[in-house]
XYZ file of C-alpha atoms in Angstrom:
738
model
C 85.568 68.397 59.817
C 87.314 71.560 58.564
C 90.656 69.753 58.840
C 89.406 66.864 56.672
C 88.064 69.191 54.023
C 91.311 71.143 54.097
C 93.349 67.938 53.623
C 91.081 66.914 50.737
C 91.771 70.263 49.121
C 95.477 69.710 49.566
C 95.243 66.279 47.922
C 93.335 67.806 45.007
C 96.029 70.430 44.626
C 98.656 67.690 44.703
C 96.968 65.796 41.884
C 96.909 68.978 39.858
C 100.282 70.467 40.681
C 102.433 67.465 41.429
C 103.967 65.769 44.397
C 106.489 68.491 45.264
C 103.979 70.929 46.713
C 102.164 68.102 48.502
C 105.362 66.968 50.217
C 106.159 70.522 51.248
C 102.720 71.016 52.809
C 102.806 67.692 54.630
C 106.231 68.483 56.057
C 104.858 71.685 57.534
C 101.923 69.762 59.012
C 104.189 67.167 60.632
C 106.495 69.886 61.965
C 103.520 71.679 63.508
C 102.342 68.429 65.088
C 105.805 67.878 66.559
C 105.812 71.399 68.019
C 102.358 70.833 69.447
C 103.449 67.572 71.033
C 106.400 69.266 72.746
C 104.258 72.197 73.931
C 101.665 69.845 75.366
C 104.369 67.961 77.258
C 105.785 71.220 78.659
C 102.392 72.690 79.614
C 100.652 69.795 81.317
C 98.902 72.136 83.682
C 96.976 73.868 80.885
C 93.743 72.897 79.281
C 94.529 70.524 76.381
C 92.128 72.145 73.939
C 93.393 75.632 74.739
C 97.063 74.659 74.300
C 96.338 72.883 71.018
C 94.506 75.873 69.627
C 97.190 78.318 70.757
C 99.898 76.111 69.224
C 98.316 76.098 65.779
C 97.270 79.723 65.897
C 99.147 82.180 63.755
C 101.679 84.253 65.706
C 103.026 87.679 65.066
C 105.957 89.690 66.311
C 105.367 91.958 69.275
C 105.360 95.653 68.349
C 108.283 97.638 69.683
C 106.447 100.940 69.949
C 102.956 102.267 70.385
C 100.437 100.102 72.205
C 102.975 97.932 73.973
C 104.494 100.970 75.646
C 101.074 102.161 76.724
C 100.304 98.873 78.490
C 103.706 98.476 80.094
C 102.657 100.101 83.389
C 101.858 97.834 86.312
C 100.467 98.588 89.763
C 101.216 96.784 93.010
C 97.698 96.387 94.416
C 97.220 95.588 98.084
C 93.705 94.293 98.650
C 91.824 93.801 101.904
C 88.338 92.283 102.029
C 86.119 93.404 104.910
C 83.271 91.321 106.293
C 80.534 93.851 107.046
C 78.466 95.868 104.607
C 78.295 98.875 106.947
C 82.020 98.951 107.728
C 83.183 102.552 107.947
C 86.313 102.282 110.083
C 89.211 99.865 109.726
C 88.944 96.830 112.022
C 91.400 96.266 114.852
C 94.565 94.254 113.981
C 93.321 91.164 115.805
C 90.108 91.283 113.791
C 92.101 91.795 110.584
C 94.187 88.700 111.314
C 91.043 86.669 111.951
C 89.543 87.802 108.652
C 92.649 86.718 106.757
C 92.553 83.289 108.400
C 88.952 82.829 107.284
C 89.538 83.655 103.624
C 88.819 87.389 103.838
C 91.263 90.166 104.720
C 94.497 89.873 102.764
C 94.298 87.623 99.665
C 96.276 84.376 99.615
C 98.849 85.643 97.124
C 99.868 88.425 99.551
C 100.241 86.188 102.613
C 103.302 84.254 101.506
C 105.862 86.780 102.731
C 107.100 87.589 99.224
C 105.808 89.807 96.443
C 103.827 87.677 93.998
C 103.195 88.506 90.367
C 99.496 88.082 91.120
C 99.830 91.168 93.330
C 100.390 93.285 90.208
C 97.858 94.393 87.620
C 98.137 96.235 84.329
C 97.179 99.890 84.388
C 95.771 99.376 80.905
C 92.950 97.103 82.099
C 89.401 98.379 82.510
C 87.624 98.801 85.838
C 85.366 95.842 84.975
C 88.452 93.704 84.511
C 89.853 94.999 87.798
C 86.618 94.027 89.570
C 87.028 90.552 88.132
C 90.608 90.498 89.393
C 89.306 91.397 92.875
C 86.818 88.520 92.731
C 89.532 86.057 91.734
C 91.731 87.187 94.614
C 89.127 85.796 97.045
C 87.978 82.562 95.351
C 86.084 81.238 98.387
C 83.820 84.293 98.583
C 81.121 84.836 95.890
C 81.830 88.549 95.535
C 80.132 88.675 92.141
C 76.860 87.612 93.733
C 77.215 89.837 96.790
C 78.481 92.951 95.056
C 81.061 95.281 96.563
C 82.476 98.782 96.597
C 86.109 99.906 96.763
C 87.405 102.232 99.470
C 90.591 103.674 100.922
C 91.554 104.539 104.493
C 92.523 108.044 105.586
C 94.773 109.186 108.414
C 91.984 108.670 110.959
C 91.367 105.083 109.735
C 88.028 106.093 108.251
C 87.023 104.412 105.021
C 86.202 106.587 102.015
C 84.551 105.160 98.920
C 86.651 105.469 95.777
C 85.328 107.145 92.641
C 87.292 106.539 89.439
C 86.725 106.092 85.728
C 90.096 104.567 84.793
C 92.749 102.451 86.477
C 95.058 105.454 86.578
C 92.381 107.451 88.428
C 91.868 104.553 90.819
C 95.587 104.286 91.539
C 95.821 108.028 92.244
C 92.755 107.890 94.506
C 94.151 104.981 96.522
C 97.510 106.639 97.138
C 99.468 104.788 99.839
C 96.412 103.047 101.244
C 95.254 99.521 100.618
C 92.254 98.952 98.389
C 89.569 97.988 100.893
C 86.669 95.928 99.564
C 83.345 96.569 101.318
C 80.721 93.910 100.501
C 77.117 94.926 99.899
C 75.976 92.173 102.253
C 77.586 90.819 105.411
C 79.865 87.923 104.528
C 80.056 85.706 107.675
C 76.800 83.885 106.885
C 77.949 83.261 103.326
C 81.089 81.536 104.565
C 78.894 78.747 105.951
C 77.346 78.305 102.505
C 80.768 78.122 100.875
C 81.926 75.552 103.409
C 78.916 73.305 102.781
C 79.420 73.538 99.019
C 83.059 72.537 99.366
C 82.176 69.501 101.472
C 79.492 68.446 99.013
C 82.068 68.327 96.217
C 83.929 65.576 98.089
C 80.977 63.202 98.500
C 81.349 59.603 97.255
C 80.262 58.759 93.735
C 76.534 58.391 93.401
C 75.709 60.658 96.335
C 73.576 63.748 95.695
C 75.815 66.736 95.092
C 75.094 70.342 96.018
C 77.927 71.306 93.728
C 79.420 74.749 93.783
C 79.869 74.345 90.060
C 76.441 75.741 89.376
C 74.743 78.311 91.571
C 71.662 80.370 90.933
C 70.531 83.494 92.797
C 67.097 85.005 92.277
C 65.713 88.410 93.195
C 62.159 89.367 94.157
C 61.098 89.238 90.511
C 62.270 85.666 90.177
C 65.236 86.727 88.093
C 68.532 85.024 88.721
C 71.427 87.334 89.476
C 74.802 85.697 89.685
C 78.264 85.575 88.225
C 80.359 83.211 86.169
C 83.761 82.392 87.582
C 86.489 80.671 85.622
C 89.151 78.449 87.150
C 92.509 80.071 87.727
C 95.964 78.672 87.306
C 98.647 77.498 89.670
C 99.736 81.012 90.539
C 97.073 81.776 93.063
C 93.396 80.893 93.340
C 92.451 77.281 94.130
C 90.848 75.740 91.109
C 88.828 73.344 93.250
C 86.377 76.038 94.191
C 85.819 77.402 90.717
C 82.098 77.886 90.220
C 79.927 78.924 87.331
C 76.703 80.710 88.169
C 73.895 81.180 85.702
C 71.836 84.338 85.516
C 68.524 84.875 83.794
C 65.942 87.611 83.773
C 62.215 87.171 83.918
C 62.159 86.480 80.178
C 64.590 83.614 80.399
C 67.355 85.717 78.871
C 70.693 86.335 80.562
C 70.351 88.856 83.374
C 71.947 92.245 82.822
C 73.252 92.173 86.371
C 75.202 88.987 85.904
C 78.933 89.657 86.162
C 81.750 87.432 85.076
C 85.239 87.118 86.471
C 88.383 86.886 84.433
C 90.364 83.726 83.921
C 94.086 84.032 84.379
C 96.823 82.579 82.249
C 99.918 80.737 83.362
C 101.454 84.061 84.317
C 98.676 84.878 86.785
C 97.648 87.904 84.725
C 93.994 88.841 84.265
C 92.859 88.436 80.695
C 91.159 91.404 79.152
C 88.816 89.362 77.021
C 87.859 86.373 79.156
C 84.194 86.765 80.145
C 81.287 84.420 79.899
C 77.695 84.222 81.049
C 75.351 81.278 80.816
C 71.644 81.705 80.253
C 69.182 79.494 82.042
C 65.961 78.405 80.371
C 62.479 78.977 81.634
C 60.344 75.883 82.097
C 56.689 75.789 83.209
C 56.721 79.471 84.124
C 59.744 79.259 86.430
C 63.385 80.056 85.839
C 65.734 77.159 86.415
C 69.469 76.766 86.013
C 70.621 73.420 84.580
C 72.961 71.652 86.975
C 75.725 69.531 85.483
C 75.959 65.959 86.749
C 78.101 65.580 89.831
C 81.479 64.011 89.231
C 83.181 62.610 92.307
C 86.928 62.759 92.819
C 88.694 59.561 93.760
C 91.689 60.377 95.946
C 94.443 58.185 97.370
C 95.255 58.009 101.034
C 98.194 60.360 100.643
C 96.012 63.192 99.333
C 95.522 65.542 102.257
C 94.181 68.711 100.693
C 93.081 70.553 97.588
C 95.857 73.118 97.816
C 96.151 75.116 94.603
C 99.845 74.254 94.322
C 99.018 70.532 94.181
C 95.834 70.436 92.132
C 94.818 72.144 88.909
C 91.601 72.237 86.944
C 91.373 69.583 84.247
C 88.865 71.573 82.204
C 85.628 70.583 83.946
C 83.984 72.148 86.998
C 84.856 69.366 89.476
C 87.414 67.003 87.938
C 91.041 67.555 88.920
C 94.274 65.697 88.353
C 97.279 65.535 90.644
C 100.601 66.993 89.553
C 103.622 64.746 89.808
C 105.699 67.681 91.057
C 105.412 71.390 91.695
C 106.949 72.755 88.518
C 107.422 76.371 87.569
C 105.005 77.577 84.910
C 106.306 77.359 81.378
C 106.774 80.871 80.005
C 107.669 82.317 76.639
C 109.176 85.768 76.356
C 106.506 88.361 75.678
C 109.013 90.273 73.581
C 109.368 87.381 71.137
C 105.769 86.626 70.230
C 102.233 87.805 70.801
C 99.254 85.590 70.085
C 96.975 86.873 67.330
C 93.537 86.784 68.993
C 91.681 88.851 66.438
C 89.435 85.954 65.406
C 89.081 84.087 68.698
C 88.288 86.425 71.578
C 87.562 83.608 73.991
C 91.243 82.637 73.933
C 92.439 85.968 75.318
C 93.645 84.328 78.484
C 96.570 82.794 76.541
C 98.343 86.151 76.281
C 101.198 86.275 78.768
C 101.580 89.112 81.239
C 104.971 89.660 79.688
C 105.641 93.126 81.086
C 106.303 91.464 84.444
C 109.067 89.233 83.053
C 111.699 91.929 83.488
C 109.886 93.908 86.160
C 111.877 94.401 89.371
C 109.509 94.064 92.294
C 109.962 96.827 94.876
C 110.554 96.182 98.535
C 107.236 95.629 100.280
C 106.153 98.649 102.309
C 104.509 97.667 105.565
C 101.456 99.524 106.886
C 101.810 101.459 110.125
C 98.997 99.434 111.701
C 100.815 96.191 110.872
C 104.092 97.489 112.303
C 102.490 98.587 115.558
C 100.419 95.433 115.824
C 103.502 93.226 115.431
C 105.375 95.388 117.939
C 102.603 94.962 120.504
C 102.457 91.209 119.934
C 106.174 90.961 120.625
C 106.501 93.245 123.626
C 103.126 93.905 125.289
C 102.075 91.259 127.792
C 98.535 89.936 127.512
C 96.563 89.916 130.744
C 99.274 91.633 132.839
C 98.574 95.136 134.136
C 100.409 97.788 136.121
C 98.442 100.158 138.348
C 99.333 103.774 137.545
C 98.053 106.456 139.912
C 97.753 109.872 138.252
C 97.091 113.302 139.725
C 95.420 115.372 136.998
C 96.959 118.651 138.105
C 100.414 117.023 138.056
C 99.899 114.607 135.206
C 103.405 114.813 133.711
C 105.110 114.571 137.083
C 102.910 111.607 138.042
C 103.759 109.805 134.792
C 107.521 110.327 135.184
C 107.420 109.032 138.756
C 105.433 106.000 137.615
C 107.903 104.931 134.920
C 110.878 105.676 137.213
C 109.874 103.104 139.819
C 112.130 100.061 140.151
C 109.150 97.735 139.853
C 107.732 99.441 136.753
C 107.289 97.136 133.760
C 106.466 98.945 130.534
C 105.340 95.701 128.884
C 102.304 95.476 131.185
C 99.131 97.281 130.184
C 98.737 100.451 132.286
C 95.664 100.511 134.511
C 95.040 104.225 135.055
C 93.558 105.533 138.291
C 92.870 109.278 138.370
C 92.973 110.501 141.955
C 89.491 111.406 143.245
C 87.671 109.799 140.301
C 86.000 106.511 141.044
C 85.640 104.014 138.241
C 87.401 101.117 136.602
C 89.741 101.589 133.678
C 88.170 99.613 130.850
C 90.005 101.627 128.223
C 88.592 105.126 128.579
C 90.948 106.468 131.288
C 93.967 105.015 129.465
C 93.018 106.751 126.198
C 92.451 110.042 127.983
C 95.679 109.736 129.981
C 97.925 109.170 126.978
C 96.236 111.976 125.027
C 96.822 114.435 127.859
C 100.342 113.099 128.436
C 101.430 113.807 124.852
C 100.117 117.366 125.212
C 102.113 117.783 128.430
C 105.309 116.381 126.878
C 105.064 118.836 124.000
C 104.105 121.956 125.959
C 105.446 121.815 129.512
C 108.494 119.555 129.556
C 110.796 122.237 128.144
C 112.478 120.123 125.465
C 110.516 121.429 122.449
C 110.236 124.919 120.980
C 108.540 126.463 117.990
C 105.042 126.685 116.597
C 102.433 124.197 117.780
C 102.531 121.201 115.493
C 105.936 122.121 114.038
C 108.444 122.045 116.883
C 112.203 121.559 117.214
C 114.306 120.237 120.070
C 115.646 122.916 122.377
C 119.359 123.435 122.960
C 119.248 123.151 126.757
C 122.286 121.664 128.458
C 120.566 121.649 131.864
C 117.715 119.590 130.414
C 120.310 117.320 128.809
C 122.055 116.767 132.151
C 118.660 116.141 133.744
C 117.889 113.456 131.136
C 114.664 115.213 130.164
C 115.061 114.278 126.506
C 115.514 110.655 127.535
C 112.401 110.790 129.719
C 110.390 112.336 126.896
C 111.464 109.560 124.533
C 110.400 106.926 127.060
C 107.002 108.536 127.640
C 106.308 108.734 123.907
C 107.384 105.114 123.371
C 105.198 104.037 126.296
C 102.165 105.717 124.752
C 102.779 104.306 121.269
C 103.401 100.790 122.586
C 100.009 100.708 124.306
C 97.926 102.138 121.485
C 98.097 105.766 122.530
C 98.982 108.758 120.331
C 102.487 109.877 119.446
C 103.913 113.402 119.642
C 102.637 114.424 116.141
C 104.433 117.756 116.346
C 107.985 117.508 114.941
C 109.001 119.658 112.005
C 109.008 117.338 108.945
C 112.580 118.282 107.965
C 113.838 117.630 111.485
C 112.078 114.260 111.535
C 113.732 113.256 108.250
C 117.176 114.206 109.555
C 116.568 112.308 112.803
C 115.758 109.222 110.721
C 119.015 109.508 108.764
C 117.385 110.892 105.621
C 118.473 113.829 103.468
C 115.945 116.639 103.711
C 115.492 119.227 100.940
C 116.496 122.261 102.991
C 117.089 124.673 100.112
C 113.334 125.422 100.178
C 113.036 125.405 103.982
C 110.657 128.054 105.363
C 112.823 129.946 107.822
C 109.789 131.727 109.295
C 109.069 128.614 111.376
C 112.391 128.883 113.220
C 111.725 129.785 116.880
C 114.625 132.290 117.237
C 113.779 135.666 115.576
C 117.460 136.544 115.224
C 118.198 133.305 113.374
C 115.134 133.930 111.211
C 116.404 137.340 110.089
C 119.901 136.014 109.358
C 118.536 133.100 107.346
C 116.367 135.497 105.331
C 119.448 137.631 104.695
C 121.173 134.616 103.145
C 118.139 133.881 100.963
C 118.044 137.476 99.717
C 121.654 137.351 98.539
C 121.297 137.588 94.733
C 124.243 139.684 93.457
C 127.986 139.934 93.963
C 127.451 143.072 96.030
C 124.952 141.221 98.271
C 127.447 138.384 98.706
C 130.226 140.759 99.677
C 127.999 142.441 102.271
C 126.863 139.043 103.574
C 130.456 137.884 104.007
C 131.317 141.055 105.858
C 128.265 141.122 108.160
C 127.486 137.440 108.773
C 130.603 135.645 107.558
C 131.852 134.772 111.049
C 128.423 133.523 112.190
C 127.969 131.386 109.069
C 131.472 130.002 109.537
C 130.631 129.033 113.125
C 127.663 127.094 111.715
C 130.170 124.775 110.043
C 130.557 126.565 106.695
C 134.065 128.102 106.649
C 133.892 128.236 102.866
C 131.523 131.216 103.039
C 134.410 133.626 102.418
C 135.309 131.986 99.104
C 131.758 131.117 98.043
C 130.071 132.228 94.843
C 126.507 133.343 94.209
C 125.635 129.917 92.834
C 126.557 128.305 96.167
C 124.203 130.434 98.274
C 121.264 127.926 98.231
C 123.596 125.195 99.512
C 124.990 127.482 102.193
C 121.441 128.290 103.290
C 120.616 124.583 103.589
C 123.785 124.013 105.664
C 122.855 126.836 108.033
C 119.343 125.418 108.504
C 120.688 121.903 109.061
C 123.149 123.184 111.651
C 120.507 125.089 113.552
C 117.672 122.524 113.617
C 119.714 119.314 113.830
C 123.500 119.374 114.215
C 123.428 121.963 117.004
C 121.108 119.715 119.035
C 122.659 116.375 118.028
C 123.263 115.310 121.633
C 119.654 116.128 122.524
C 118.441 114.127 119.532
C 120.578 111.151 120.556
C 119.276 111.234 124.127
C 115.688 111.468 122.890
C 116.071 108.476 120.550
C 117.847 106.484 123.274
C 114.802 107.053 125.454
C 112.517 105.665 122.751
C 114.812 102.668 122.275
C 114.630 101.957 126.002
C 111.200 100.443 125.360
C 111.574 97.678 122.775
C 114.026 99.570 120.502
C 111.033 101.435 119.130
C 113.127 104.176 117.516
C 115.031 101.582 115.480
C 111.669 100.414 114.149
C 110.749 104.024 113.358
C 114.056 104.713 111.625
C 113.774 101.600 109.445
C 110.168 102.456 108.496
C 110.325 106.214 108.662
C 107.772 106.851 105.910
C 105.126 104.729 107.638
C 105.680 106.626 110.923
C 105.439 110.115 109.401
C 101.810 110.582 110.648
C 102.944 109.680 114.186
C 105.698 112.275 114.533
C 104.583 115.132 112.277
C 101.367 117.110 112.172
C 99.439 115.539 109.277
C 96.096 115.499 111.008
C 93.112 116.940 109.183
C 90.125 118.167 111.198
C 87.207 115.797 111.509
C 84.311 116.484 109.185
C 80.651 115.750 109.757
C 80.709 112.740 107.456
C 83.868 111.270 108.977
C 82.571 111.830 112.508
C 79.220 110.206 111.750
C 80.995 107.260 110.139
C 82.583 106.472 113.500
C 79.252 106.169 115.321
C 76.444 103.670 115.498
C 72.968 104.246 116.977
C 71.226 102.084 119.571
C 67.556 102.622 118.699
C 64.526 101.072 120.353
C 62.354 98.750 118.201
C 60.349 100.425 115.451
C 56.767 101.335 116.242
C 57.395 102.047 119.916
C 56.968 105.424 121.599
C 60.623 105.404 122.562
C 61.639 105.021 118.927
C 59.576 108.044 117.884
C 61.174 110.213 120.569
C 64.656 108.928 119.727
C 64.207 109.924 116.100
C 63.163 113.422 117.265
C 66.402 113.665 119.230
C 68.553 112.390 116.352
C 67.047 114.957 113.999
C 68.041 117.684 116.467
C 71.447 115.999 116.764
C 71.905 116.257 112.985
C 71.125 119.966 113.144
C 73.701 120.430 115.913
C 76.282 118.666 113.756
C 75.406 121.122 110.980
C 76.144 124.004 113.360
C 79.555 122.497 114.110
C 80.290 121.949 110.427
C 79.316 125.553 109.625
C 81.482 126.767 112.555
C 78.524 128.503 114.208
C 79.388 127.119 117.640
C 82.420 126.664 119.868
C 81.904 122.914 119.826
C 84.072 120.828 117.504
C 83.819 117.253 116.350
C 87.074 116.594 118.226
C 85.419 117.845 121.431
C 82.587 115.364 120.973
C 84.975 112.511 120.191
C 87.006 113.269 123.331
C 83.804 113.435 125.371
C 82.688 110.022 124.063
C 85.974 108.077 123.835
C 88.713 110.000 125.636
C 90.674 110.272 122.359
C 90.706 113.206 119.951
C 91.115 110.974 116.869
C 90.701 107.360 115.855
C 93.807 105.464 117.078
C 96.124 103.886 114.534
C 95.044 100.424 115.671
C 91.401 101.475 115.862
C 88.946 101.483 118.727
C 88.176 98.128 120.371
C 84.572 98.565 119.240
C 82.469 101.172 117.480
C 81.425 104.218 119.555
C 77.671 104.489 119.886
C 74.812 106.818 120.768
C 72.214 105.582 123.241
C 69.218 107.265 124.853
C 67.627 107.883 128.218
C 64.237 109.204 129.279
C 64.204 112.628 130.865
C 62.345 112.463 134.183
C 59.609 115.024 134.789
C 60.846 118.095 136.657
C 64.491 117.013 136.335
C 67.049 118.461 133.907
C 69.581 115.746 133.302
C 72.439 116.617 130.967
C 73.773 114.272 128.274
C 76.529 112.031 129.592
C 79.057 109.563 128.221
C 81.029 106.509 129.232
C 84.519 106.626 127.726
C 85.041 102.972 128.640
C 81.963 101.787 126.749
C 82.451 104.715 124.315
C 78.746 105.557 124.476
C 77.066 108.971 124.415
C 73.658 109.096 126.093
C 71.171 111.666 124.781
C 67.710 112.446 126.217
C 64.726 111.237 124.189
C 62.202 113.667 122.780
C 64.416 116.726 122.130
C 62.709 118.536 119.244
C 64.642 121.828 119.301
C 68.215 121.920 118.045
C 69.131 124.871 120.261
C 68.007 123.022 123.383
C 70.120 119.993 122.518
C 73.063 122.223 121.603
C 72.931 124.069 124.912
C 72.807 121.007 127.151
C 75.394 119.158 125.044
C 77.774 122.121 125.068
C 77.406 122.428 128.827
C 78.130 118.721 129.304
C 81.252 118.794 127.136
C 82.714 122.048 128.476
C 81.937 121.498 132.145
C 82.789 117.794 132.376
C 85.617 116.703 134.648
C 87.087 113.238 134.652
C 86.476 110.336 132.379
C 83.053 109.440 133.791
C 81.561 112.573 132.164
C 78.443 112.805 134.349
C-alpha cells in the first residue's frame, strides 16, 4: 500500500509541477524495475522477497578506512563434533572417521579435500554468532537444543575447555588445535530422531507429517527450550533439514534459553544480525507450539537425493525447487557497494563476506593424528601379526635381532612375548615394549649424546660402519608405525636442519653442546664485541673456525660475528655428522618412507622428535580415567566411595610432590605407556575394585591389556592406600602387574 500512496503523491506533484518531473521520476522507477528483473534472473537461488528488497534498498560506498579494516581479519576454523558429553580424550582415528560419516566429526564443508570459504569466519563476529556458525556447520544435529562447549586438545590428546570473551581470545586459546565441540548430551540417540524427521518430510501428500520444520522441547517446568535455525545457501548446509524450533517459558513468552542460529548469505558468511525466535502460545494451561501444515514434495524419478548442491530452500520450511544446473553463486565486489541495513536489521544476511574475495587460502595443515592414521591404513596389515620374543634384560639386542630376520615383516602388528612372563599381548605388552625400546635407543645405542631430551647425533665412524644409525632409524619408524612413541629427544635446531629448514642459530644456547671444549670456544665467539676481541679471536681460534668451514674469519668484521657463530654451531651439530644423519633418515625410510612424510610435514611431527612433553597434572590424569562403580545403595558402592576418597587424597599428595609417585608412574602401571599415544588408547583406562579377603593383604594390581587398575574396597586412610599403591608400582615386574 505504501507504493500506491507514494505513486499518488507523485501524480499530485506532477499535476502541480508539470509533466517534466513526472517523466523523470517514472524513468527512474522503470530503470529500477529493469535492474531488479536482471538481478532476480541472476540470483534464482535466493529468496525472491529478499532479493527484491535488497535491489530497491539504498546503497552506499564501502568505507576505505576505519571499520572495514577492523573486520578484515578472517580465521580458518577447523571444527570437530564429538558424540559423548563426557568426552575428555580425543577418540581414536577409526572412531573419528565413523563420526564424520554419521554427520558428526568434521563438518561437510571441510571434507571435500579443498579449503572452502565456509571454513573461514570473521574475527569481528561475536561469540554468540560463532556458536550459531558452529550449529550451521552440523545441520543434521540440533546443537542449539542439546547445548555444547568448545575445547582444544593438548599434546597428550586431552581435551581442555576453552574460556574466551572475544573471537581473538578464542583463536589464541585454540592455537594449532582443532575446535572440538563437546555436546551437553550424548548425540547417538538424537541421530535416530533426526533420521525419522527426515523420512517424515518425504511422506506422500495427505499423510501425517512429523515435520522437522517445527520442534518443541520442554523442561521440567513445562517450558519449551529450543532454537530457531534458518536455511543456509548452496555453499554448505543442506537446506532440506532446516528446522525452526519454538521456545516458550511458563508464562507463554519466549524462553530466555532459546538460541537462534545465523542464516548465511550467498557467500557462505555468517550474518551478524540474522536471529529470530518464535513464541508459542499457551492454551488451556499447557504450552503448545503451532505446527505449520505439512507440504509434500513431488519429485521425479531422476531425483535421487536432497544434496545441498542440487536443492535450495524456496522460502518455506519444506518446499524446495530443483536447480537446472549447478551454477556459481552470483557475487558483487564488496569493495564497490555495501548494503545500508540501518533500517532493516532482519536483512543483514544480504551483506557479502567480501573480505574473502581477494583472500588467498593457505595450504591446509594436516593434523599429526591424521597423518599417522593414513600412514597406518596404507602400510600396516590388518589381522596379520608377527611374534616377537623379547628378553627384558637385553631388550635392545632382542629388538634388533627381531627386525634383522629374513622373515620379518614390519607391516604386521608385533605380538610381544616377554620371556618368563605368561600372558597374551592384547595391547599392553606392545605399549610397554615400544616405550622401553625408545628409552634404550636414546640411552644405550651409542648414537646420541647430550642432555636428556635435547640430544645430538654422535660423530662415531665405527657406529656408522656398523649401521647403528640405520638400525636406530628403523626401530623408531617401527614404533611410530604401530602406534608407539617416537624418540622425543632431538635438539629442536638439529631437527629443523634435518628436515631441510633454516634454523635461527644466532641465538643458539651453546651450553647444551655435549663437548665442553666446543662450548668454551663457542662462548668465546659470542663474547667478541670489540676490534681487540676480534683480533684475539682470529689469533687464538682462527684456524679452528676456518676448519669449521668459515675461512673468511680472518677478514671478518665485528658485525659478522653473529653469522660466524651460527655457522660454527651448524657445522658442529649438523654438517659434521651429515653422513650419520643420512644413515639415520635412510633407516626411517626403510619402513614406508616415513622420514619423507616427516620432512614434508615437519611442523606436525615436532612433538614426536623433540621434547615438548609437559608433566601430567591431576586434572589431566583424572580426565583419562573412568570408574567402574557398583550400583548405588549397595554395600560395595559405599566401600568403593571410601576408597575413591582416599584415592583423591593420594592424587593430592602426588600433585603437591609429597611422594615419590608420579602420575606418569601410575599411567605406566595401568596402561604400559607413559603418555596418551598420538592416536589415542583403544578404549578409556578405568578403575575397578576388589574385596580384600580377611587375613590377606592383597596389593592393588593392574591389567595393561584391559588398562584397568584394581583397588581394594573400603580403604578409609589415604596413607594406607598410598603405601600399598606405591609398593605395587615400584615393585611390579612385567606387564601383568600382580
